[in-house]
Amino acid sequence: MKFYVCIKQVPDVDAPIQIKDGNLIQDTDRMILNAYDASAVEEALVLTEEDDDSEVEVVLVGPDKAQETIRKALAMGADKATHIKTNGDENFDSGTYARILAKFFEDKEYDVISCGKQSQDTDAGLTGGMLAQHLDLPYATNAVGLELEDGNLIVKRQGDSGQEVIALPQPCLVTCSNDMNEPRIPSLKGIMQSKRKPMESVELEDLGLDESALQPKTEVTGYMEKPGREPGQKFEGEPDELAEKVAHLLDEEENVV
Amino acid sequence: MSTLLTHIAISDGKIKRSSLEVLSHLRQQAEANGHDTEAVIIDQNASQYVDQVKEYGPSTIYTIEDPIFENHRNTPLLKALGQVMDEADPHVFAFGSTESTKDILGALAARQDAAVLSDVSEFELTDEGIKARRPVMAAKILSDSVAKGDKILVSVRSGSYDLDESSADSEVVNLDFSIDESDIKATLRDIIGADSDKIDLSEAETIVAAGRGAKDDEGQELINELASVLNAGIGASRALTEAGVMDPSLQIGQTGKVVSPQLYIAVGISGAIQHVAGMANSKVIVAINKDPDAPIFDIADYGIVGDLYKVLPPFIEELKKIKS
């Protein structure tokens, strides 16, 4: 079976963040594979490992620098990759990425397309659903478990109150939560092999997208620090006394119990 | 004059409070800018909720009532939402940000060729569309965004706006709906762990959240007792849901639910940024942790440095006294 996993290179949210004049200053040395996409790659590898005829291909839209992220996915075990190249300075929004990916998949054959449920920098969580709509595929989002069953992808997704078990006939699309697995850390052998695995580069122009399709409908106009919480009170000492004190503060000062 | 439409989400037989928060805000925006406020209810018993929605003053309430909406399924919901958009032709269509909303928002935007901003914490109308503020980078910072165009979708984090009633004699428009089962390629086979008695975390006034420190049976028992005294919802850090100690639907954080209760008590939670992303907007935060350097203390209003097994029993006793 053919599994495509759409991946994205994102800044590491654990790295220190600086804002200058409303702009986000990102440390380009701290760019990583989006954690949710890493789970999607891991799950594709697990689901296809018994089947020798299967192939896992990763697709990334991004600048040259993002090739290191593609190599990471190949080192984890993906078979091949396509890099859809951008300059990296475009103001693409979720809609733009979805239209680019939709154009790429237009003439492709596949059983499953997967991706992370959101990217960890913007947390927008829109691209997967958009892509499914453009390709007219049955889809499910926020998957916490996947299984294959006779032409169906069985998705367990976290809904508002419980976990919904959904059978999607292939071809289909699924977006993955990072709760479904622990992505493997590439082995040395995997890293060596990744350098010889095929990576095809596609220029954005070659996809034949209309100019209008590349126009984002939303735009980030600036970033700012979050208004910080006032430093609170920290108590140390006898547990009984502390418990009593804080319980009364919640009642008398805050009126929240 | 444009139409500002709000989706009224129904869950476990109740209107989601976040929908009414959004409707309250949109009505205020409509009044300030001379626009029209409308609402839509899509549910197996949609008409039941009309009277309650009237209290929030939309001029028109659309209902789509069909048994297919008993459970969340994205294909029929998308069809119904598209039908309402064709009928109401909204300039802005706003949603409370639930898991069900997250499941359809991108697809709906693509289907309607609409601009979309998800999970915002504030938004207002502008001449060109809307501008919105949203937390990004695991909610460490905020971004301002604009969405332009005739059709804009926006989803709003729960707790972003206060409820504001302003009763109106709304016109009710029932829209016919039908869908062939054969058009729904996805099959909903089962729903696991849905428990309608549980307190909905996204709407809870008080939340007791357990972390790695409260992993064993004794810790869980203390958490349950504390929650019961405070009539609180119970949440968990990712460490506990991943370990299978607590149900995944209880996870609070970047990956799980985003909550904004009046009181949040973090027990044995270290406070990784991914967890903080989901609870930093709580009004009062209490942290109980034995590690004095745990990052949770940086954002807690009241921090108790101590062993939760020694702190919680007297804390629970004292709260019982206060409540009685």
Coordinates of C-alpha atoms in Angstrom, one line a residue:
Chain A
M1 CA 0.0 0.0 0.0
K2 CA 1.0 3.6 -0.6
F3 CA 1.2 5.9 2.4
Y4 CA 1.9 9.6 2.0
V5 CA 2.8 11.6 5.1
C6 CA 2.8 15.4 4.9
I7 CA 5.3 16.9 7.2
K8 CA 6.4 20.4 8.2
Q9 CA 9.5 21.9 9.6
V10 CA 8.7 24.1 12.6
P11 CA 10.6 26.1 15.3
D12 CA 11.1 24.2 18.5
V13 CA 8.6 25.7 20.9
D14 CA 10.9 24.7 23.8
A15 CA 13.6 27.1 22.6
P16 CA 13.7 30.6 23.9
I17 CA 11.5 33.0 21.9
Q18 CA 12.3 36.7 21.2
I19 CA 10.0 39.3 19.9
K20 CA 11.4 42.4 18.3
D21 CA 9.2 45.2 17.0
G22 CA 6.3 42.8 16.6
N23 CA 8.4 40.3 14.7
L24 CA 9.2 36.8 15.9
I25 CA 13.0 36.2 16.0
Q26 CA 13.5 32.5 15.4
D27 CA 16.6 30.6 16.1
T28 CA 17.2 28.9 12.8
D29 CA 19.3 26.3 14.5
R30 CA 16.3 25.1 16.5
M31 CA 14.1 24.0 13.6
I32 CA 12.6 20.5 14.0
L33 CA 10.1 18.0 12.6
N34 CA 6.7 19.0 13.8
A35 CA 6.0 16.6 16.7
Y36 CA 2.5 15.7 15.5
D37 CA 3.9 14.9 12.0
A38 CA 6.5 12.8 13.6
S39 CA 3.7 10.7 15.2
A40 CA 2.1 10.4 11.7
V41 CA 5.4 9.2 10.2
E42 CA 5.9 6.7 13.1
E43 CA 2.4 5.3 12.7
A44 CA 2.7 4.9 8.9
L45 CA 5.9 3.0 9.5
V46 CA 4.3 0.7 12.1
L47 CA 1.2 0.1 9.9
T48 CA 3.3 -0.9 6.9
E49 CA 6.2 -2.7 8.4
E50 CA 4.7 -6.2 7.8
D51 CA 4.0 -5.5 4.1
D52 CA 7.0 -5.6 1.8
D53 CA 5.1 -4.0 -1.1
S54 CA 4.2 -1.0 0.9
E55 CA 5.8 2.4 0.6
V56 CA 5.9 5.4 2.9
E57 CA 6.6 8.7 1.2
V58 CA 6.9 12.0 3.0
V59 CA 6.0 15.3 1.4
L60 CA 7.2 18.6 2.7
V61 CA 6.5 22.1 1.5
G62 CA 9.3 24.5 2.6
P63 CA 12.6 26.1 1.9
D64 CA 15.9 24.3 1.3
K65 CA 16.7 24.4 4.9
A66 CA 13.8 22.1 5.6
Q67 CA 15.6 19.2 3.8
E68 CA 17.2 18.4 7.2
T69 CA 13.7 17.6 8.4
I70 CA 13.0 15.4 5.4
R71 CA 16.2 13.5 6.1
K72 CA 15.0 13.0 9.7
A73 CA 11.8 11.4 8.4
L74 CA 13.8 9.2 6.0
A75 CA 16.2 8.3 8.8
M76 CA 13.2 7.2 10.9
G77 CA 12.4 4.8 8.0
A78 CA 10.3 6.5 5.4
D79 CA 11.2 5.1 1.9
K80 CA 11.3 8.3 -0.2
A81 CA 10.5 12.0 -0.1
T82 CA 9.2 14.9 -2.2
H83 CA 10.3 18.4 -1.4
I84 CA 8.1 21.1 -2.7
K85 CA 10.4 24.1 -2.6
T86 CA 9.5 27.5 -1.4
N87 CA 11.7 30.5 -0.7
G88 CA 10.7 30.4 2.9
D89 CA 9.8 34.1 3.1
E90 CA 6.2 33.7 1.8
N91 CA 3.4 34.4 4.1
F92 CA 1.6 31.2 3.4
D93 CA -1.3 30.3 5.6
S94 CA -3.0 26.9 6.2
G95 CA -5.1 27.4 3.1
T96 CA -2.1 28.0 0.9
Y97 CA -0.3 24.9 2.1
A98 CA -3.5 22.9 1.6
R99 CA -3.9 24.2 -2.0
I100 CA -0.3 23.4 -2.8
L101 CA -0.5 19.9 -1.4
A102 CA -3.9 19.3 -3.2
K103 CA -2.2 20.2 -6.5
F104 CA 0.6 17.8 -5.8
F105 CA -1.7 14.9 -5.0
E106 CA -4.0 15.6 -7.9
D107 CA -2.3 13.0 -10.2
K108 CA -0.9 10.7 -7.5
E109 CA -2.2 7.3 -6.4
Y110 CA -2.3 6.5 -2.7
D111 CA -4.2 4.5 -0.1
V112 CA -3.7 6.8 2.9
I113 CA -2.6 10.4 3.3
S114 CA -1.7 11.4 6.8
C115 CA -0.3 14.4 8.6
G116 CA -0.1 15.8 12.1
K117 CA -3.4 17.2 13.5
Q118 CA -1.8 20.7 13.8
S119 CA 1.6 22.3 13.7
Q120 CA 3.1 23.0 17.0
D121 CA 4.1 26.6 16.2
T122 CA 0.7 27.9 15.0
D123 CA -1.6 25.3 16.5
A124 CA -4.1 26.2 13.7
G125 CA -5.1 22.6 12.9
L126 CA -6.7 23.4 9.6
T127 CA -4.5 22.0 6.7
G128 CA -5.5 18.4 7.0
G129 CA -9.3 19.0 6.8
M130 CA -8.7 21.5 3.9
L131 CA -6.7 18.9 2.0
A132 CA -9.3 16.2 2.5
Q133 CA -11.9 18.6 1.1
H134 CA -9.9 19.6 -1.9
L135 CA -9.2 15.9 -2.7
D136 CA -12.8 14.9 -1.8
L137 CA -11.5 12.2 0.6
P138 CA -13.2 10.7 3.6
Y139 CA -11.2 11.9 6.6
A140 CA -10.9 11.9 10.3
T141 CA -8.9 14.3 12.6
N142 CA -7.2 14.0 15.9
A143 CA -6.5 10.3 15.6
V144 CA -5.1 8.6 18.7
G145 CA -5.0 5.1 17.2
L146 CA -4.9 3.6 13.7
E147 CA -5.4 0.1 12.3
L148 CA -5.7 -1.4 8.9
E149 CA -8.6 -3.7 8.0
D150 CA -9.5 -4.9 4.5
G151 CA -9.4 -1.7 2.5
N152 CA -10.4 0.4 5.5
L153 CA -8.4 2.5 7.8
I154 CA -9.8 2.2 11.3
V155 CA -9.4 5.5 13.2
K156 CA -9.8 6.0 16.9
R157 CA -10.2 9.8 17.3
Q158 CA -10.6 11.8 20.4
G159 CA -13.9 13.6 20.2
D160 CA -15.6 16.0 22.6
S161 CA -16.7 13.4 25.2
G162 CA -15.4 10.0 24.1
Q163 CA -13.3 8.3 21.6
E164 CA -15.0 7.8 18.2
V165 CA -14.1 4.7 16.3
I166 CA -14.5 5.4 12.6
A167 CA -13.9 3.2 9.5
L168 CA -12.6 5.2 6.6
P169 CA -12.6 3.4 3.2
Q170 CA -9.3 3.9 1.4
P171 CA -8.2 6.2 -0.1
C172 CA -8.6 8.5 2.8
L173 CA -6.9 11.1 4.9
V174 CA -6.2 11.2 8.7
T175 CA -4.6 13.7 11.0
C176 CA -2.7 12.4 13.9
S177 CA -2.4 13.3 17.6
N178 CA 1.0 12.9 19.3
D179 CA -0.9 10.7 21.8
M180 CA -0.9 7.7 19.4
N181 CA 2.7 6.7 19.7
E182 CA 6.3 7.6 20.7
P183 CA 8.1 8.4 17.5
R184 CA 11.3 6.4 17.1
I185 CA 14.7 8.1 17.3
P186 CA 16.6 7.4 14.1
S187 CA 19.4 4.8 14.5
L188 CA 22.8 5.4 13.1
K189 CA 22.1 2.9 10.3
G190 CA 18.9 4.8 9.6
I191 CA 20.7 8.0 9.3
M192 CA 23.3 6.5 7.0
Q193 CA 20.6 5.0 4.8
S194 CA 18.6 8.2 4.7
K195 CA 21.4 9.8 2.7
R196 CA 20.9 7.4 -0.2
K197 CA 17.1 7.4 -0.2
P198 CA 15.4 9.2 -3.1
M199 CA 14.3 12.8 -2.5
E200 CA 12.6 14.5 -5.4
S201 CA 12.6 18.2 -5.5
V202 CA 9.6 20.0 -7.1
E203 CA 9.6 23.7 -7.8
L204 CA 6.5 25.4 -6.7
E205 CA 6.1 26.9 -10.2
D206 CA 6.2 23.4 -11.8
L207 CA 3.0 22.4 -10.0
G208 CA 1.1 24.8 -12.2
L209 CA -0.8 26.6 -9.4
D210 CA -2.7 29.7 -10.3
E211 CA -1.3 32.9 -8.8
S212 CA -4.5 33.3 -6.8
A213 CA -4.2 29.9 -5.2
L214 CA -1.0 31.1 -3.6
Q215 CA -2.6 34.2 -2.1
P216 CA -3.2 33.6 1.6
K217 CA -6.6 34.8 2.9
T218 CA -5.2 35.4 6.4
E219 CA -2.1 37.2 7.5
V220 CA -0.2 37.5 10.8
T221 CA 0.3 41.2 11.5
G222 CA 2.4 41.0 14.6
Y223 CA 3.5 39.1 17.7
M224 CA 3.5 40.2 21.3
E225 CA 4.4 38.9 24.7
K226 CA 1.6 37.4 26.7
P227 CA 0.6 39.6 29.6
G228 CA 2.4 37.7 32.3
R229 CA 0.7 36.5 35.4
E230 CA 1.6 38.4 38.6
P231 CA 4.1 36.4 40.6
G232 CA 2.1 34.5 43.1
Q233 CA 2.9 33.4 46.7
K234 CA 4.9 30.2 47.3
F235 CA 4.6 28.6 50.7
E236 CA 6.9 26.1 52.3
G237 CA 6.6 24.6 55.7
E238 CA 4.3 22.3 57.7
P239 CA 1.8 20.7 55.3
D240 CA -1.2 21.1 57.8
E241 CA -0.6 24.8 58.2
L242 CA 0.0 25.4 54.5
A243 CA -3.1 23.5 53.5
E244 CA -5.2 25.5 56.0
K245 CA -3.7 28.8 54.9
V246 CA -4.3 28.3 51.2
A247 CA -7.8 26.9 51.6
H248 CA -8.7 30.1 53.5
L249 CA -7.0 32.3 50.9
L250 CA -9.1 30.7 48.2
D251 CA -12.2 31.3 50.2
E252 CA -11.7 34.7 51.7
E253 CA -9.3 36.4 49.2
E254 CA -10.4 34.8 45.9
N255 CA -13.9 33.7 46.6
V256 CA -13.5 30.6 44.3
V257 CA -14.4 27.7 46.6
Chain B
M1 CA -25.6 45.3 6.5
S2 CA -24.0 41.9 6.8
T3 CA -24.9 38.8 8.6
L4 CA -22.9 37.5 11.5
L5 CA -23.8 33.8 12.1
T6 CA -23.0 31.7 15.2
H7 CA -23.0 27.9 15.3
I8 CA -24.8 26.6 18.4
A9 CA -23.1 23.4 19.4
I10 CA -25.1 20.8 21.3
S11 CA -23.2 18.2 23.4
D12 CA -24.8 15.6 25.6
G13 CA -28.2 17.2 25.3
K14 CA -27.0 20.7 26.3
I15 CA -26.0 23.8 24.5
K16 CA -22.2 24.3 24.8
R17 CA -21.6 27.5 26.8
S18 CA -18.8 28.5 24.5
S19 CA -21.4 28.8 21.6
L20 CA -23.4 31.3 23.7
E21 CA -20.3 33.2 24.6
V22 CA -19.5 33.6 20.9
L23 CA -23.1 34.5 20.1
S24 CA -23.0 37.2 22.9
H25 CA -19.9 38.6 21.5
L26 CA -21.1 38.6 17.9
R27 CA -24.3 40.3 18.9
Q28 CA -22.3 43.1 20.6
Q29 CA -20.1 43.4 17.5
A30 CA -23.2 43.5 15.2
E31 CA -24.9 46.2 17.3
A32 CA -21.7 48.3 17.2
N33 CA -21.3 48.0 13.5
G34 CA -24.9 47.9 12.3
H35 CA -25.0 44.2 11.3
D36 CA -27.4 41.4 11.7
T37 CA -26.9 38.5 14.2
E38 CA -28.1 35.0 13.3
A39 CA -27.6 31.6 14.8
V40 CA -27.9 28.0 13.6
I41 CA -28.6 24.8 15.6
I42 CA -27.8 21.5 13.9
D43 CA -29.0 18.5 16.0
Q44 CA -31.3 15.6 16.2
N45 CA -33.5 17.7 18.5
A46 CA -32.5 21.1 17.2
S47 CA -35.9 22.8 17.9
Q48 CA -35.6 22.0 21.7
Y49 CA -32.9 24.6 22.0
V50 CA -34.5 27.5 20.1
D51 CA -36.0 29.2 23.2
Q52 CA -32.7 29.2 25.0
V53 CA -30.9 30.7 22.0
K54 CA -33.6 33.4 21.7
E55 CA -32.4 34.8 25.1
Y56 CA -29.2 35.9 23.3
G57 CA -31.0 37.9 20.8
P58 CA -30.3 36.7 17.2
S59 CA -32.8 38.0 14.6
T60 CA -33.0 34.6 12.9
I61 CA -32.4 31.1 14.2
Y62 CA -31.9 28.4 11.6
T63 CA -32.5 24.8 12.7
I64 CA -31.6 21.6 10.9
E65 CA -33.1 18.6 12.7
D66 CA -32.2 15.1 11.6
P67 CA -31.5 11.8 13.4
I68 CA -28.1 11.7 11.7
F69 CA -26.8 14.4 14.0
E70 CA -27.2 12.2 17.1
N71 CA -23.4 11.8 17.1
H72 CA -20.7 13.9 15.6
R73 CA -20.0 12.8 12.0
N74 CA -18.1 15.2 9.7
T75 CA -19.7 14.4 6.4
P76 CA -23.3 15.2 7.3
L77 CA -22.3 18.1 9.5
L78 CA -20.3 19.7 6.6
K79 CA -23.2 19.3 4.3
A80 CA -25.6 21.0 6.8
L81 CA -23.2 23.8 7.5
G82 CA -22.7 24.4 3.8
Q83 CA -26.5 24.5 3.4
V84 CA -26.8 27.1 6.1
M85 CA -24.1 29.2 4.6
D86 CA -25.8 29.2 1.3
E87 CA -29.1 30.2 2.9
A88 CA -27.8 32.9 5.4
D89 CA -24.8 34.1 3.3
P90 CA -22.9 35.1 6.4
H91 CA -20.0 37.5 6.3
V92 CA -18.7 36.0 9.5
F93 CA -19.5 32.5 10.7
A94 CA -18.3 31.9 14.3
F95 CA -17.9 28.7 16.3
G96 CA -17.0 27.8 19.8
S97 CA -13.7 25.8 19.5
T98 CA -14.8 22.2 20.4
E99 CA -13.2 19.0 19.1
S100 CA -16.2 18.7 16.7
T101 CA -15.5 22.2 15.4
K102 CA -11.8 21.4 15.0
D103 CA -12.8 18.4 12.9
I104 CA -14.8 20.4 10.3
L105 CA -13.4 23.9 10.3
G106 CA -10.6 23.4 7.7
A107 CA -12.8 21.4 5.4
L108 CA -15.7 23.9 5.6
A109 CA -13.3 26.8 4.8
A110 CA -12.0 24.9 1.8
R111 CA -15.5 23.9 0.6
Q112 CA -16.7 27.5 0.9
D113 CA -13.5 29.2 -0.2
A114 CA -13.6 31.1 3.0
A115 CA -10.8 32.7 5.1
V116 CA -10.5 31.0 8.4
L117 CA -8.8 31.7 11.8
S118 CA -9.0 29.0 14.4
D119 CA -8.9 28.9 18.2
V120 CA -8.7 32.7 18.7
S121 CA -9.0 34.3 22.1
E122 CA -10.3 37.6 20.9
F123 CA -11.7 39.0 17.6
E124 CA -13.4 42.0 16.2
L125 CA -14.9 43.2 13.0
T126 CA -12.9 45.6 10.7
D127 CA -13.8 47.2 7.5
E128 CA -12.0 44.4 5.6
G129 CA -13.0 41.4 7.6
I130 CA -11.9 40.5 11.1
K131 CA -8.8 40.9 13.2
A132 CA -8.1 38.3 15.8
R133 CA -5.6 37.5 18.5
R134 CA -4.5 33.9 19.1
P135 CA -2.0 32.2 21.3
V136 CA 0.9 30.6 19.3
M137 CA 4.2 28.8 20.1
A138 CA 2.5 26.5 22.7
A139 CA 0.7 29.6 24.0
K140 CA 4.0 31.2 25.0
I141 CA 3.2 34.3 22.9
L142 CA 0.3 35.9 21.2
S143 CA -0.1 36.7 17.5
D144 CA -2.4 39.2 15.8
S145 CA -4.0 38.1 12.5
V146 CA -6.3 39.5 10.0
A147 CA -8.7 37.6 7.8
K148 CA -10.1 39.3 4.7
G149 CA -12.9 38.6 2.3
D150 CA -16.6 38.2 2.0
K151 CA -16.7 34.9 3.9
I152 CA -14.8 34.4 7.1
L153 CA -14.9 31.5 9.6
V154 CA -13.6 31.9 13.1
S155 CA -13.5 29.5 16.1
V156 CA -13.1 30.9 19.6
R157 CA -11.6 29.4 22.7
S158 CA -14.1 28.7 25.4
G159 CA -14.1 31.3 28.2
S160 CA -13.0 34.1 25.9
Y161 CA -16.2 36.1 26.4
D162 CA -18.9 36.6 29.0
L163 CA -22.4 35.6 28.4
D164 CA -24.7 38.5 27.7
E165 CA -28.4 37.9 27.4
S166 CA -30.6 40.2 25.4
S167 CA -33.8 38.4 24.5
A168 CA -35.3 38.8 21.0
D169 CA -38.4 37.5 19.2
S170 CA -36.2 35.7 16.7
E171 CA -37.6 34.3 13.5
V172 CA -37.1 30.6 13.3
V173 CA -36.3 29.0 10.0
N174 CA -36.3 25.2 9.7
L175 CA -34.2 24.0 6.9
D176 CA -35.0 20.6 5.3
F177 CA -32.0 18.2 5.3
S178 CA -31.4 14.9 3.7
I179 CA -28.3 12.9 3.0
D180 CA -27.9 9.4 1.5
E181 CA -26.0 7.0 3.7
S182 CA -24.1 6.0 0.6
D183 CA -22.7 9.6 0.4
I184 CA -21.2 9.1 3.9
K185 CA -18.2 7.0 3.2
A186 CA -17.0 7.0 6.8
T187 CA -18.7 4.7 9.2
L188 CA -19.0 5.6 12.9
R189 CA -18.6 2.2 14.6
D190 CA -18.4 3.0 18.2
I191 CA -17.9 5.6 20.8
I192 CA -15.8 4.6 23.8
G193 CA -15.8 6.2 27.2
A194 CA -18.5 8.8 26.5
D195 CA -19.8 9.5 30.0
S196 CA -22.5 12.2 30.0
D197 CA -22.4 12.5 33.9
K198 CA -18.8 13.8 33.7
I199 CA -18.2 17.5 34.2
D200 CA -17.2 19.0 30.9
L201 CA -13.7 20.4 31.4
S202 CA -14.0 23.1 28.8
E203 CA -16.9 24.6 30.8
A204 CA -15.9 23.7 34.4
E205 CA -15.7 26.4 37.0
T206 CA -13.2 24.4 39.0
I207 CA -10.7 21.9 37.9
V208 CA -8.5 19.6 39.8
A209 CA -5.7 18.3 37.6
A210 CA -3.4 15.4 38.4
G211 CA 0.1 14.9 37.2
R212 CA 2.8 12.3 37.5
G213 CA 3.1 12.9 41.2
A214 CA -0.4 11.6 41.8
K215 CA 0.0 8.5 39.7
D216 CA -0.8 5.7 42.2
D217 CA -4.1 4.6 43.7
E218 CA -3.7 6.7 46.8
G219 CA -3.0 9.8 44.7
Q220 CA -6.0 9.2 42.5
E221 CA -8.2 8.7 45.5
L222 CA -7.1 12.0 47.0
I223 CA -7.7 13.8 43.6
N224 CA -11.2 12.3 43.4
E225 CA -12.0 13.4 47.0
L226 CA -10.7 16.9 46.4
A227 CA -12.7 17.2 43.2
S228 CA -15.8 15.9 44.9
V229 CA -15.5 18.5 47.7
L230 CA -15.2 21.3 45.2
N231 CA -17.6 19.9 42.7
A232 CA -14.8 20.1 40.2
G233 CA -14.0 18.6 36.9
I234 CA -11.0 16.3 36.9
G235 CA -8.2 16.8 34.4
A236 CA -4.7 15.3 33.9
S237 CA -1.3 16.0 32.5
R238 CA -0.1 14.1 29.5
A239 CA 2.1 12.0 31.7
L240 CA -1.0 10.4 33.3
T241 CA -3.1 9.9 30.2
E242 CA -0.1 8.4 28.4
A243 CA 0.5 6.0 31.2
G244 CA -3.1 4.9 30.9
V245 CA -3.8 6.0 34.5
M246 CA -6.5 8.5 33.4
D247 CA -8.8 8.7 30.4
P248 CA -7.3 10.5 27.3
S249 CA -10.3 12.8 27.2
L250 CA -9.2 14.4 30.5
Q251 CA -5.9 15.6 29.1
I252 CA -5.3 19.3 29.5
G253 CA -2.7 21.1 27.4
Q254 CA -1.6 21.9 23.9
T255 CA -2.5 18.5 22.7
G256 CA -5.6 18.1 24.8
K257 CA -8.2 20.5 26.1
V258 CA -7.8 24.2 26.6
V259 CA -9.5 25.2 29.8
S260 CA -10.2 28.5 31.6
P261 CA -11.9 27.8 35.0
Q262 CA -12.2 30.1 37.9
L263 CA -10.0 27.8 40.0
Y264 CA -7.3 25.4 38.7
I265 CA -5.6 23.2 41.2
A266 CA -2.5 21.4 39.7
V267 CA -1.5 18.5 41.9
G268 CA 1.8 16.8 41.2
I269 CA 2.2 18.6 37.9
S270 CA 5.6 20.0 37.0
G271 CA 4.2 22.5 34.5
A272 CA 5.8 21.7 31.1
I273 CA 4.9 24.4 28.6
Q274 CA 2.7 22.0 26.7
H275 CA 0.5 21.6 29.8
V276 CA 0.6 25.3 30.7
A277 CA -0.6 26.1 27.2
G278 CA -3.9 24.5 28.1
M279 CA -4.5 26.1 31.5
A280 CA -2.7 29.4 31.8
N281 CA -5.9 31.4 31.3
S282 CA -7.4 30.0 34.5
K283 CA -8.4 32.8 36.9
V284 CA -6.7 31.4 40.1
I285 CA -4.0 28.7 39.9
V286 CA -3.0 26.6 42.8
A287 CA 0.0 24.3 42.5
I288 CA 1.0 21.6 44.9
N289 CA 4.3 20.0 44.2
K290 CA 7.2 18.7 46.2
D291 CA 9.8 20.2 43.9
P292 CA 10.3 23.9 44.8
D293 CA 11.8 24.5 41.4
A294 CA 8.9 23.1 39.4
P295 CA 8.0 25.5 36.6
I296 CA 4.3 25.3 37.6
F297 CA 5.2 27.6 40.5
D298 CA 6.1 30.4 38.1
I299 CA 2.5 30.7 37.0
A300 CA 0.7 29.7 40.2
D301 CA -1.1 32.3 42.3
Y302 CA -0.7 30.1 45.3
G303 CA 2.1 27.5 45.4
I304 CA 2.4 24.9 48.1
V305 CA 5.8 23.2 48.2
G306 CA 5.2 19.8 49.7
D307 CA 4.3 16.2 49.4
L308 CA 0.8 15.9 48.0
Y309 CA 0.1 12.9 50.2
K310 CA 0.7 15.1 53.2
V311 CA -0.8 18.3 51.9
L312 CA -4.0 17.1 50.3
P313 CA -5.7 15.4 53.4
P314 CA -5.6 18.5 55.6
F315 CA -6.5 20.7 52.5
I316 CA -9.5 18.6 51.8
E317 CA -10.6 18.7 55.4
E318 CA -10.2 22.5 55.6
L319 CA -12.2 22.9 52.4
K320 CA -14.9 20.6 53.7
K321 CA -15.2 22.9 56.8
I322 CA -15.4 26.0 54.6
K323 CA -18.0 24.5 52.3
S324 CA -20.2 23.3 55.2

